[in-house]
């Protein structure tokens, strides 16, 4: 191995190690990878810039921005209102079927986020019986088309960067539809494995921190005298006094200055607490809380993880204050400002006027519900968006125009008709993903130029030399699947792609079959709440434990691997 190959190998190994074992954001890790490649002169900066404008990457970004217009249409809202029935099996079939269909063309995170709210508010069926299948169905549906998941688009960008024409819109469909059908069948047959977690409506799961001012008329009187146990929408569960917790709270407890009262209740009726004399809520934007409450989930790549609200400068960073916090379906009392945030935490925010225009929201949160009433699209605008998107997809499939060209025109029309705003596009721009793909493409180029990919492929070829090429294909598939559970789907696809190409060349077979192994393997996140965004969304809302993903997801993963191992070589021969 040459010095150049050793240097690239070291950067590659450190990148994987950092992704698996550190808490750093993937974008920061890949930024370091890119800088290391340039600083060590293993790659030219012009090469990195060319990777940044790869047509596949730009198409992915355009698609993610265009999906905002589709989210605003009445399609998801209409289905959400009519999907749930008293019969669990019927509701499950409806939800998983629609989630899979919608995720074939729309951003699957947006689809799941839109359906979470009606599921958690209904009381016919435990939300834990529906949310995990909803997430898995969205993942499976995304495998059926080129635009169904960002993973397919990422793989396509690598494929195009290697000098190949873009993969077709329905290139993934023969294998994807089989995975979808078999996966949905497994989901339905194994619904008994889903936990029956009885959680009250989400509003009642939030805790609100109220501080007693020294001049408050509540001071010196008992809880009973202040009628703090007689509120209509809130229940007093804890008093925090000089850093010590008093729980359970007895009616005879006397209120003292600077006490913090922790209430549990329906956050939509927050004004009931605001009317208490001489108190201040943790979120000081009291004038905003009645009509500007926004629920978010802390993303796994957020820089807020491990920090408290105060140390992160939360209010200045987002023009928002935290009203309540909930963790993994469990109530989390205590002083909100002193709690360290974790991935998957639900936060209820009182948002200021500048909140929606902040460009850093998607770097830290998934917005899953918004109590600010957004004006619905008119019938004409609904028609423009839905028919316009259908038209550009049809033209792209027919080869009349490229998908990128169609999406750019679609976005322009949506801006012109005020369906979406330029400020929204700035906020939604997936800068982190763009940076990750650019760095990964550059790393792949360095691996190819240095000969490292060929060297590794030669070693793997020797390892599998006594076996068939099909066994090597299975090895790439399973390695990608394991990696996606550890470092997320897009990072797994980016890291495994160059190795898959070189291994295919070492066997002197068509590379497309190995590339498809990476694409489908990187989408197979059924064993962990952290491998895919939709899993993280439902993890907290459904009150699931990590073991629930393994119990319910393992049969899906096994069937997924078997179907992929059989059908990919059939439709994409070696």
Coordinates of C-alpha atoms in Angstrom, one line a residue:
X1 CA 0.0 0.0 0.0
X2 CA 1.4 3.4 -1.0
X3 CA 1.7 6.4 1.3
X4 CA -1.2 8.1 -0.6
X5 CA -3.4 5.0 -0.2
X6 CA -2.5 4.8 3.5
X7 CA -3.5 8.4 4.0
X8 CA -6.8 8.0 2.3
X9 CA -7.5 4.8 4.2
X10 CA -6.8 6.6 7.5
X11 CA -9.2 9.4 6.6
X12 CA -11.8 6.8 5.6
X13 CA -11.5 4.8 8.8
X14 CA -11.5 7.9 11.0
X15 CA -14.6 9.2 9.3
X16 CA -16.5 5.9 10.0
X17 CA -15.2 5.8 13.5
X18 CA -16.3 9.4 14.2
X19 CA -19.8 8.6 12.7
X20 CA -20.3 5.5 14.8
X21 CA -18.7 6.4 18.2
X22 CA -18.8 10.2 18.5
X23 CA -21.8 12.5 19.1
X24 CA -20.6 15.0 16.5
X25 CA -22.9 16.0 13.7
X26 CA -22.4 14.1 10.4
X27 CA -22.0 17.4 8.6
X28 CA -19.1 18.4 10.9
X29 CA -17.4 15.0 10.5
X30 CA -17.6 15.1 6.7
X31 CA -16.5 18.7 6.7
X32 CA -13.4 17.5 8.5
X33 CA -13.0 14.7 6.0
X34 CA -13.1 17.2 3.1
X35 CA -10.6 19.6 4.7
X36 CA -8.2 16.7 5.5
X37 CA -8.3 15.5 1.9
X38 CA -7.6 19.0 0.6
X39 CA -5.0 19.9 3.2
X40 CA -3.1 16.6 2.6
X41 CA -3.2 17.4 -1.2
X42 CA -4.9 14.1 -1.8
X43 CA -7.5 15.9 -3.8
X44 CA -7.7 19.3 -5.6
X45 CA -10.1 21.9 -4.4
X46 CA -11.5 22.2 -7.9
X47 CA -12.5 18.5 -7.8
X48 CA -14.5 19.2 -4.6
X49 CA -16.2 22.1 -6.1
X50 CA -17.2 20.0 -9.1
X51 CA -18.7 17.4 -6.8
X52 CA -20.8 20.1 -5.1
X53 CA -22.6 20.9 -8.3
X54 CA -23.1 17.3 -9.3
X55 CA -26.5 17.1 -11.2
X56 CA -27.8 14.3 -9.0
X57 CA -27.1 16.4 -5.8
X58 CA -28.8 19.5 -7.2
X59 CA -31.8 17.4 -8.3
X60 CA -32.1 16.0 -4.8
X61 CA -32.0 19.5 -3.3
X62 CA -34.6 20.8 -5.7
X63 CA -36.9 17.8 -4.9
X64 CA -36.6 18.5 -1.2
X65 CA -37.5 22.1 -1.7
X66 CA -40.4 21.3 -4.0
X67 CA -41.9 18.9 -1.5
X68 CA -42.7 21.9 0.7
X69 CA -45.5 22.9 -1.7
X70 CA -46.9 19.4 -1.7
X71 CA -47.0 19.4 2.1
X72 CA -49.2 22.5 2.0
X73 CA -51.9 20.8 -0.1
X74 CA -55.1 19.3 1.2
X75 CA -54.0 15.7 0.2
X76 CA -52.3 14.7 3.5
X77 CA -54.8 16.5 5.6
X78 CA -57.8 14.9 4.0
X79 CA -56.4 11.4 4.4
X80 CA -55.4 12.1 8.0
X81 CA -59.0 13.0 8.9
X82 CA -60.4 9.8 7.3
X83 CA -57.8 7.1 7.9
X84 CA -58.6 6.0 11.4
X85 CA -61.4 3.6 12.3
X86 CA -62.3 1.7 15.4
X87 CA -61.0 -1.5 13.7
X88 CA -57.3 -1.8 14.2
X89 CA -56.6 -3.9 11.2
X90 CA -58.5 -1.6 8.8
X91 CA -56.8 1.5 10.2
X92 CA -53.4 -0.2 9.9
X93 CA -54.0 -1.2 6.3
X94 CA -55.2 2.3 5.4
X95 CA -52.3 4.0 7.2
X96 CA -49.5 1.8 5.9
X97 CA -50.9 1.7 2.4
X98 CA -51.3 5.4 2.1
X99 CA -48.0 6.1 3.8
X100 CA -46.2 3.8 1.3
X101 CA -48.0 5.3 -1.7
X102 CA -47.4 8.9 -0.7
X103 CA -43.7 8.2 0.2
X104 CA -43.1 6.9 -3.3
X105 CA -43.4 10.5 -4.5
X106 CA -43.2 12.8 -1.5
X107 CA -40.6 13.3 1.3
X108 CA -41.4 10.4 3.6
X109 CA -40.5 12.4 6.7
X110 CA -43.1 15.0 5.7
X111 CA -45.7 12.2 5.2
X112 CA -45.1 10.6 8.6
X113 CA -45.0 14.0 10.4
X114 CA -48.4 14.9 8.8
X115 CA -50.0 11.7 10.1
X116 CA -48.6 11.7 13.6
X117 CA -50.9 14.4 15.0
X118 CA -54.2 12.8 14.1
X119 CA -52.9 9.4 15.3
X120 CA -51.9 10.6 18.7
X121 CA -55.0 12.7 19.2
X122 CA -57.5 9.9 18.5
X123 CA -58.5 7.5 21.3
X124 CA -59.8 4.6 19.3
X125 CA -56.5 2.7 19.0
X126 CA -53.3 3.0 21.0
X127 CA -50.9 5.2 19.0
X128 CA -48.1 2.6 19.7
X129 CA -50.1 0.1 17.6
X130 CA -49.9 2.4 14.5
X131 CA -46.9 4.7 14.5
X132 CA -44.1 2.2 14.1
X133 CA -45.9 0.5 11.1
X134 CA -46.4 4.0 9.7
X135 CA -42.7 4.7 9.8
X136 CA -41.7 1.3 8.3
X137 CA -44.3 1.7 5.5
X138 CA -42.9 5.1 4.6
X139 CA -39.4 3.6 4.4
X140 CA -40.6 0.7 2.2
X141 CA -42.6 3.0 0.0
X142 CA -39.6 5.2 -0.6
X143 CA -37.7 2.3 -2.1
X144 CA -40.0 2.0 -5.1
X145 CA -39.0 5.1 -7.1
X146 CA -35.9 7.3 -7.7
X147 CA -37.5 10.2 -5.8
X148 CA -39.0 8.1 -3.0
X149 CA -36.1 8.5 -0.6
X150 CA -33.1 10.7 -0.4
X151 CA -31.0 7.5 -0.2
X152 CA -31.9 6.6 -3.8
X153 CA -31.1 10.1 -4.9
X154 CA -27.8 10.1 -3.1
X155 CA -26.8 6.8 -4.8
X156 CA -27.9 8.2 -8.1
X157 CA -25.7 11.2 -7.7
X158 CA -22.7 8.9 -7.1
X159 CA -23.7 6.8 -10.1
X160 CA -23.8 9.9 -12.3
X161 CA -20.5 11.1 -10.9
X162 CA -19.0 7.9 -12.0
X163 CA -19.8 8.8 -15.6
X164 CA -23.1 6.9 -16.0
X165 CA -26.5 8.2 -17.1
X166 CA -29.1 8.9 -14.4
X167 CA -31.0 6.0 -13.1
X168 CA -34.6 5.9 -14.4
X169 CA -37.5 7.1 -12.3
X170 CA -38.9 3.5 -12.0
X171 CA -35.5 1.8 -12.0
X172 CA -36.0 0.7 -8.4
X173 CA -39.6 -0.3 -8.9
X174 CA -39.5 -4.0 -9.6
X175 CA -37.5 -4.8 -6.5
X176 CA -39.0 -2.0 -4.5
X177 CA -42.7 -3.1 -5.0
X178 CA -41.8 -6.6 -4.0
X179 CA -40.1 -5.3 -0.8
X180 CA -43.2 -3.1 -0.2
X181 CA -45.7 -5.9 -0.6
X182 CA -43.7 -8.4 1.5
X183 CA -42.9 -5.8 4.1
X184 CA -46.4 -4.7 4.5
X185 CA -47.5 -8.3 4.8
X186 CA -45.0 -8.9 7.6
X187 CA -46.1 -5.7 9.3
X188 CA -49.7 -6.8 9.4
X189 CA -49.0 -10.4 10.4
X190 CA -46.7 -9.3 13.3
X191 CA -48.9 -6.5 14.6
X192 CA -49.3 -8.5 17.8
X193 CA -45.6 -7.7 18.5
X194 CA -46.4 -4.0 18.8
X195 CA -46.6 -2.8 22.4
X196 CA -49.9 -1.5 23.7
X197 CA -48.8 1.7 25.4
X198 CA -51.6 3.7 26.8
X199 CA -50.5 7.3 26.7
X200 CA -52.8 10.1 27.2
X201 CA -53.2 12.7 24.5
X202 CA -49.8 14.4 23.9
X203 CA -50.9 17.8 25.3
X204 CA -51.4 16.2 28.7
X205 CA -47.9 14.7 28.6
X206 CA -46.1 18.1 28.6
X207 CA -44.8 19.7 31.8
X208 CA -44.8 23.4 32.3
X209 CA -42.4 25.1 34.7
X210 CA -43.9 28.1 36.6
X211 CA -41.8 30.3 38.8
X212 CA -43.3 32.1 41.8
X213 CA -42.3 35.8 42.0
X214 CA -41.4 37.1 45.5
X215 CA -44.3 39.5 45.4
X216 CA -46.9 36.9 44.4
X217 CA -50.1 36.8 46.5
X218 CA -49.7 33.0 46.4
X219 CA -46.7 33.2 48.7
X220 CA -47.3 32.1 52.3
X221 CA -50.5 30.2 51.5
X222 CA -51.0 26.5 51.1
X223 CA -51.5 24.7 47.8
X224 CA -55.1 24.1 48.9
X225 CA -55.8 27.8 49.8
X226 CA -54.4 28.9 46.4
X227 CA -56.7 26.4 44.7
X228 CA -53.7 25.0 42.7
X229 CA -55.2 21.5 42.9
X230 CA -58.5 22.7 41.4
X231 CA -57.3 23.9 38.0
X232 CA -59.4 22.7 35.1
X233 CA -56.6 21.7 32.7
X234 CA -53.5 21.3 34.8
X235 CA -52.3 19.2 37.7
X236 CA -49.6 20.2 40.1
X237 CA -47.1 17.4 40.2
X238 CA -43.9 18.8 41.7
X239 CA -42.5 21.8 43.6
X240 CA -38.8 22.6 43.1
X241 CA -37.5 24.5 46.1
X242 CA -33.8 25.5 46.3
X243 CA -32.8 22.8 44.0
X244 CA -34.8 20.1 45.8
X245 CA -37.8 18.3 44.5
X246 CA -41.0 18.0 46.5
X247 CA -43.2 15.3 45.1
X248 CA -46.0 14.3 45.5
X249 CA -47.3 17.7 46.4
X250 CA -49.7 17.7 49.4
X251 CA -52.5 20.2 49.7
X252 CA -50.9 21.5 52.9
X253 CA -47.6 22.5 51.3
X254 CA -46.9 26.2 51.7
X255 CA -45.8 28.2 48.6
X256 CA -42.6 30.1 49.1
X257 CA -40.9 32.9 47.0
X258 CA -38.9 31.6 44.0
X259 CA -40.6 28.2 44.1
X260 CA -40.9 26.5 40.8
X261 CA -44.2 24.7 40.3
X262 CA -44.3 22.0 37.7
X263 CA -47.7 21.4 36.2
X264 CA -48.9 18.7 33.8
X265 CA -51.8 19.3 31.6
X266 CA -53.3 20.4 28.3
X267 CA -50.9 22.8 26.8
X268 CA -53.6 24.3 24.5
X269 CA -55.1 25.8 27.7
X270 CA -51.8 27.5 28.8
X271 CA -53.7 30.7 29.5
X272 CA -55.1 29.1 32.7
X273 CA -51.6 29.2 34.2
X274 CA -50.9 32.6 32.8
X275 CA -53.8 34.0 34.8
X276 CA -52.3 32.8 38.1
X277 CA -51.2 36.0 40.0
X278 CA -47.5 36.7 40.5
X279 CA -46.1 33.9 38.4
X280 CA -43.8 33.7 35.4
X281 CA -43.7 30.8 33.0
X282 CA -40.3 29.5 31.9
X283 CA -41.0 30.7 28.4
X284 CA -41.3 34.4 29.0
X285 CA -43.0 35.1 25.6
X286 CA -46.3 35.0 27.5
X287 CA -48.0 37.1 24.9
X288 CA -47.3 34.5 22.2
X289 CA -48.1 31.3 23.9
X290 CA -51.8 31.2 23.2
X291 CA -51.5 31.2 19.5
X292 CA -47.9 30.4 18.5
X293 CA -47.2 27.0 20.0
X294 CA -45.0 24.8 17.9
X295 CA -44.1 21.2 18.6
X296 CA -40.7 19.9 17.5
X297 CA -38.5 16.8 17.9
X298 CA -34.7 17.3 18.5
X299 CA -32.9 15.7 15.5
X300 CA -30.1 13.2 16.0
X301 CA -27.7 15.5 14.3
X302 CA -28.6 18.6 16.4
X303 CA -25.8 20.6 18.1
X304 CA -28.2 21.1 21.0
X305 CA -27.7 17.5 22.3
X306 CA -26.0 17.4 25.6
X307 CA -26.6 21.1 26.3
X308 CA -29.1 22.8 28.5
X309 CA -31.5 25.4 27.2
X310 CA -29.6 28.1 29.0
X311 CA -26.1 27.1 27.9
X312 CA -27.3 26.7 24.3
X313 CA -28.7 30.3 24.3
X314 CA -31.9 28.7 23.0
X315 CA -34.0 31.9 22.9
X316 CA -31.5 34.0 21.0
X317 CA -30.7 31.1 18.6
X318 CA -34.3 30.4 17.5
X319 CA -36.4 33.4 18.7
X320 CA -38.4 30.8 20.7
X321 CA -38.7 29.7 24.3
X322 CA -39.5 26.2 25.5
X323 CA -42.8 25.9 27.2
X324 CA -42.7 22.1 27.9
X325 CA -40.5 19.1 27.3
X326 CA -41.3 15.4 26.9
X327 CA -38.9 12.5 26.5
X328 CA -39.6 9.1 24.9
X329 CA -43.3 9.2 25.8
X330 CA -42.4 9.8 29.5
X331 CA -43.1 12.8 31.6
X332 CA -40.0 14.8 32.5
X333 CA -40.5 17.2 35.4
X334 CA -37.9 19.6 36.7
X335 CA -36.4 22.9 35.8
X336 CA -36.5 23.1 32.0
X337 CA -33.6 25.4 31.7
X338 CA -31.2 23.0 33.5
X339 CA -32.1 19.8 31.6
X340 CA -29.7 18.5 29.1
X341 CA -31.4 17.8 25.8
X342 CA -31.3 14.4 24.1
X343 CA -32.1 13.3 20.6
X344 CA -35.7 12.5 20.1
X345 CA -36.9 15.0 22.8
X346 CA -40.2 16.6 22.1
X347 CA -40.1 20.4 22.8
X348 CA -43.1 22.7 22.8
X349 CA -42.0 26.1 21.8
X350 CA -43.5 29.6 22.1
X351 CA -42.3 31.1 18.9
X352 CA -41.5 34.7 18.1
X353 CA -42.1 36.4 14.8
X354 CA -38.7 35.5 13.5
X355 CA -38.8 31.8 14.3
X356 CA -40.0 30.6 10.9
X357 CA -37.4 32.6 9.1
X358 CA -34.5 31.2 11.0
X359 CA -32.3 29.1 8.6
X360 CA -31.0 26.8 11.3
X361 CA -34.3 25.1 12.2
X362 CA -33.8 22.0 10.0
X363 CA -30.3 21.5 11.5
X364 CA -31.8 20.9 14.9
X365 CA -35.5 19.9 14.7
X366 CA -38.2 18.1 13.0
X367 CA -41.4 20.2 13.2
X368 CA -44.2 17.8 13.8
X369 CA -47.1 20.1 14.6
X370 CA -47.7 23.8 14.5
X371 CA -50.5 25.5 16.5
X372 CA -50.1 28.6 14.4
X373 CA -53.0 28.5 12.0
X374 CA -51.7 28.5 8.5
X375 CA -54.0 29.7 5.8
X376 CA -55.1 26.7 3.6
X377 CA -54.5 26.7 -0.1
X378 CA -57.4 27.7 -2.3
X379 CA -58.9 25.1 -4.6
X380 CA -57.1 26.6 -7.5
X381 CA -53.7 26.6 -5.8
X382 CA -54.3 23.0 -4.7
X383 CA -54.9 22.1 -8.3
X384 CA -51.9 24.0 -9.5
X385 CA -49.6 22.2 -7.1
X386 CA -50.9 18.7 -7.5
X387 CA -51.3 18.8 -11.2
X388 CA -48.1 20.7 -11.7
X389 CA -46.1 18.1 -9.8
X390 CA -47.8 15.3 -11.6
X391 CA -47.0 17.0 -14.9
X392 CA -43.3 17.4 -14.3
X393 CA -43.1 13.8 -13.0
X394 CA -44.8 12.6 -16.1
X395 CA -42.6 14.6 -18.4
X396 CA -39.5 13.3 -16.6
X397 CA -40.6 9.7 -16.8
X398 CA -41.4 10.1 -20.5
X399 CA -37.9 11.6 -21.1
X400 CA -39.4 14.9 -22.4
X401 CA -37.4 16.9 -19.9
X402 CA -35.0 16.2 -17.1
X403 CA -36.4 16.0 -13.5
X404 CA -34.1 18.9 -12.4
X405 CA -35.5 21.2 -15.1
X406 CA -39.1 20.3 -14.3
X407 CA -38.5 20.8 -10.6
X408 CA -36.9 24.3 -11.1
X409 CA -39.9 25.4 -13.1
X410 CA -42.3 23.9 -10.5
X411 CA -40.6 25.8 -7.7
X412 CA -40.7 29.0 -9.7
X413 CA -44.5 28.6 -10.3
X414 CA -45.1 27.9 -6.6
X415 CA -43.2 31.0 -5.6
X416 CA -45.0 33.1 -8.3
X417 CA -48.4 31.9 -7.0
X418 CA -47.3 32.5 -3.4
X419 CA -47.8 28.8 -2.4
X420 CA -44.3 28.9 -0.9
X421 CA -42.1 31.8 0.1
X422 CA -38.5 32.4 -0.7
X423 CA -37.8 32.7 3.1
X424 CA -39.2 29.1 3.5
X425 CA -36.8 27.8 0.8
X426 CA -33.9 29.5 2.5
X427 CA -34.9 27.9 5.8
X428 CA -35.5 24.5 4.2
X429 CA -32.3 24.4 2.1
X430 CA -30.6 21.1 3.2
X431 CA -27.2 22.5 3.6
X432 CA -26.0 19.7 5.9
X433 CA -27.0 17.0 3.4
X434 CA -25.4 18.9 0.5
X435 CA -22.2 19.2 2.5
X436 CA -22.2 15.5 3.4
X437 CA -22.7 14.3 -0.2
X438 CA -20.1 16.7 -1.5
X439 CA -17.5 15.5 1.0
X440 CA -18.5 11.8 0.4
X441 CA -18.2 12.2 -3.4
X442 CA -14.8 13.8 -2.9
X443 CA -13.7 11.0 -0.6
X444 CA -14.8 8.4 -3.2
X445 CA -12.8 10.3 -5.8
X446 CA -9.7 10.2 -3.6
X447 CA -10.2 6.4 -3.0
X448 CA -10.5 5.8 -6.7
X449 CA -7.5 8.1 -7.7
X450 CA -5.2 6.7 -5.1
X451 CA -6.1 3.1 -6.0
X452 CA -7.4 2.4 -2.5
X453 CA -10.8 1.2 -3.7
X454 CA -9.2 -1.3 -6.1
X455 CA -6.8 -2.5 -3.4
X456 CA -9.7 -3.0 -0.9
X457 CA -11.8 -4.6 -3.6
X458 CA -8.9 -7.0 -4.4
X459 CA -8.7 -8.0 -0.8
X460 CA -12.4 -8.6 -0.6
X461 CA -12.3 -10.5 -3.9
X462 CA -9.7 -12.8 -2.4
X463 CA -11.9 -13.2 0.7
X464 CA -14.8 -14.2 -1.5
X465 CA -12.7 -16.0 -4.2
X466 CA -13.8 -19.4 -3.0
X467 CA -17.4 -18.2 -3.1
X468 CA -19.6 -16.9 -5.9
X469 CA -20.1 -13.3 -6.8
X470 CA -23.6 -13.6 -5.3
X471 CA -22.0 -14.1 -1.8
X472 CA -19.9 -10.9 -2.3
X473 CA -23.1 -9.1 -3.3
X474 CA -24.7 -10.3 -0.1
X475 CA -21.7 -9.1 1.9
X476 CA -22.1 -5.6 0.5
X477 CA -25.8 -5.6 1.2
X478 CA -25.5 -6.7 4.8
X479 CA -22.6 -4.4 5.5
X480 CA -24.6 -1.4 4.2
X481 CA -27.6 -2.5 6.2
X482 CA -25.6 -2.7 9.4
X483 CA -23.9 0.6 8.7
X484 CA -27.1 2.5 8.1
X485 CA -28.3 1.5 11.6
X486 CA -25.2 2.9 13.0
X487 CA -24.5 6.1 11.0
X488 CA -27.9 6.9 9.2
X489 CA -28.9 6.0 5.7
X490 CA -27.3 8.7 3.6
X491 CA -23.9 8.4 5.3
X492 CA -24.0 4.6 4.9
X493 CA -24.8 4.9 1.2
X494 CA -22.0 7.5 0.7
X495 CA -19.4 5.4 2.4
X496 CA -20.2 2.0 0.8
X497 CA -20.7 3.2 -2.8
X498 CA -17.0 3.3 -3.9
X499 CA -16.3 -0.1 -2.3
X500 CA -19.3 -1.6 -4.1
X501 CA -18.2 -0.3 -7.5
X502 CA -14.6 -1.5 -7.1
X503 CA -15.7 -5.0 -5.8
X504 CA -18.0 -5.4 -8.8
X505 CA -15.1 -4.5 -11.1
X506 CA -12.8 -7.0 -9.4
X507 CA -15.3 -9.7 -10.2
X508 CA -15.6 -8.3 -13.7
X509 CA -19.4 -8.1 -13.5
X510 CA -21.9 -5.3 -14.0
X511 CA -21.6 -2.7 -11.2
X512 CA -25.3 -1.9 -11.2
X513 CA -26.2 -4.9 -9.1
X514 CA -23.7 -4.0 -6.3
X515 CA -24.9 -0.3 -6.5
X516 CA -28.5 -1.5 -6.0
X517 CA -27.3 -3.5 -3.0
X518 CA -26.0 -0.3 -1.5
X519 CA -29.2 1.7 -2.3
X520 CA -31.6 -0.9 -0.9
X521 CA -29.3 -1.8 2.0
X522 CA -29.0 1.9 3.1
X523 CA -32.8 2.2 3.2
X524 CA -33.3 -0.8 5.5
X525 CA -33.4 0.9 8.9
X526 CA -35.9 -1.2 10.9
X527 CA -33.8 -2.1 14.0
X528 CA -33.0 1.3 15.5
X529 CA -34.9 4.5 16.1
X530 CA -31.8 6.5 15.1
X531 CA -31.0 5.1 11.6
X532 CA -33.8 6.9 9.8
X533 CA -35.6 10.2 10.5
X534 CA -39.2 8.7 10.5
X535 CA -38.2 6.2 13.1
X536 CA -36.9 9.0 15.4
X537 CA -40.2 10.9 14.9
X538 CA -42.4 8.0 16.0
X539 CA -40.0 6.8 18.7
X540 CA -40.9 9.6 21.1
X541 CA -44.5 10.0 20.2
X542 CA -45.4 6.3 20.6
X543 CA -43.5 5.9 23.9
X544 CA -41.5 3.0 22.4
X545 CA -38.4 1.5 23.8
X546 CA -35.3 0.5 21.8
X547 CA -36.2 -3.2 22.1
X548 CA -39.6 -2.5 20.4
X549 CA -37.8 -1.7 17.2
X550 CA -35.8 -4.9 17.4
X551 CA -38.8 -7.1 18.2
X552 CA -41.0 -5.6 15.5
X553 CA -38.4 -4.7 13.0
X554 CA -36.3 -7.9 12.9
X555 CA -38.8 -10.0 10.9
X556 CA -39.1 -7.0 8.4
X557 CA -35.3 -6.8 8.1
X558 CA -34.9 -10.6 7.5
X559 CA -37.6 -10.6 4.8
X560 CA -36.1 -7.4 3.3
X561 CA -32.6 -9.0 3.0
X562 CA -34.0 -12.2 1.5
X563 CA -36.2 -10.4 -1.1
X564 CA -33.4 -8.0 -2.0
X565 CA -30.8 -10.8 -2.3
X566 CA -33.0 -12.8 -4.7
X567 CA -34.5 -10.0 -6.8
X568 CA -31.7 -7.6 -7.4
X569 CA -29.5 -10.1 -9.2
X570 CA -32.6 -11.2 -11.2
X571 CA -33.5 -7.6 -12.4
X572 CA -29.9 -6.3 -12.4
X573 CA -27.8 -9.4 -13.5
X574 CA -24.2 -9.7 -12.6

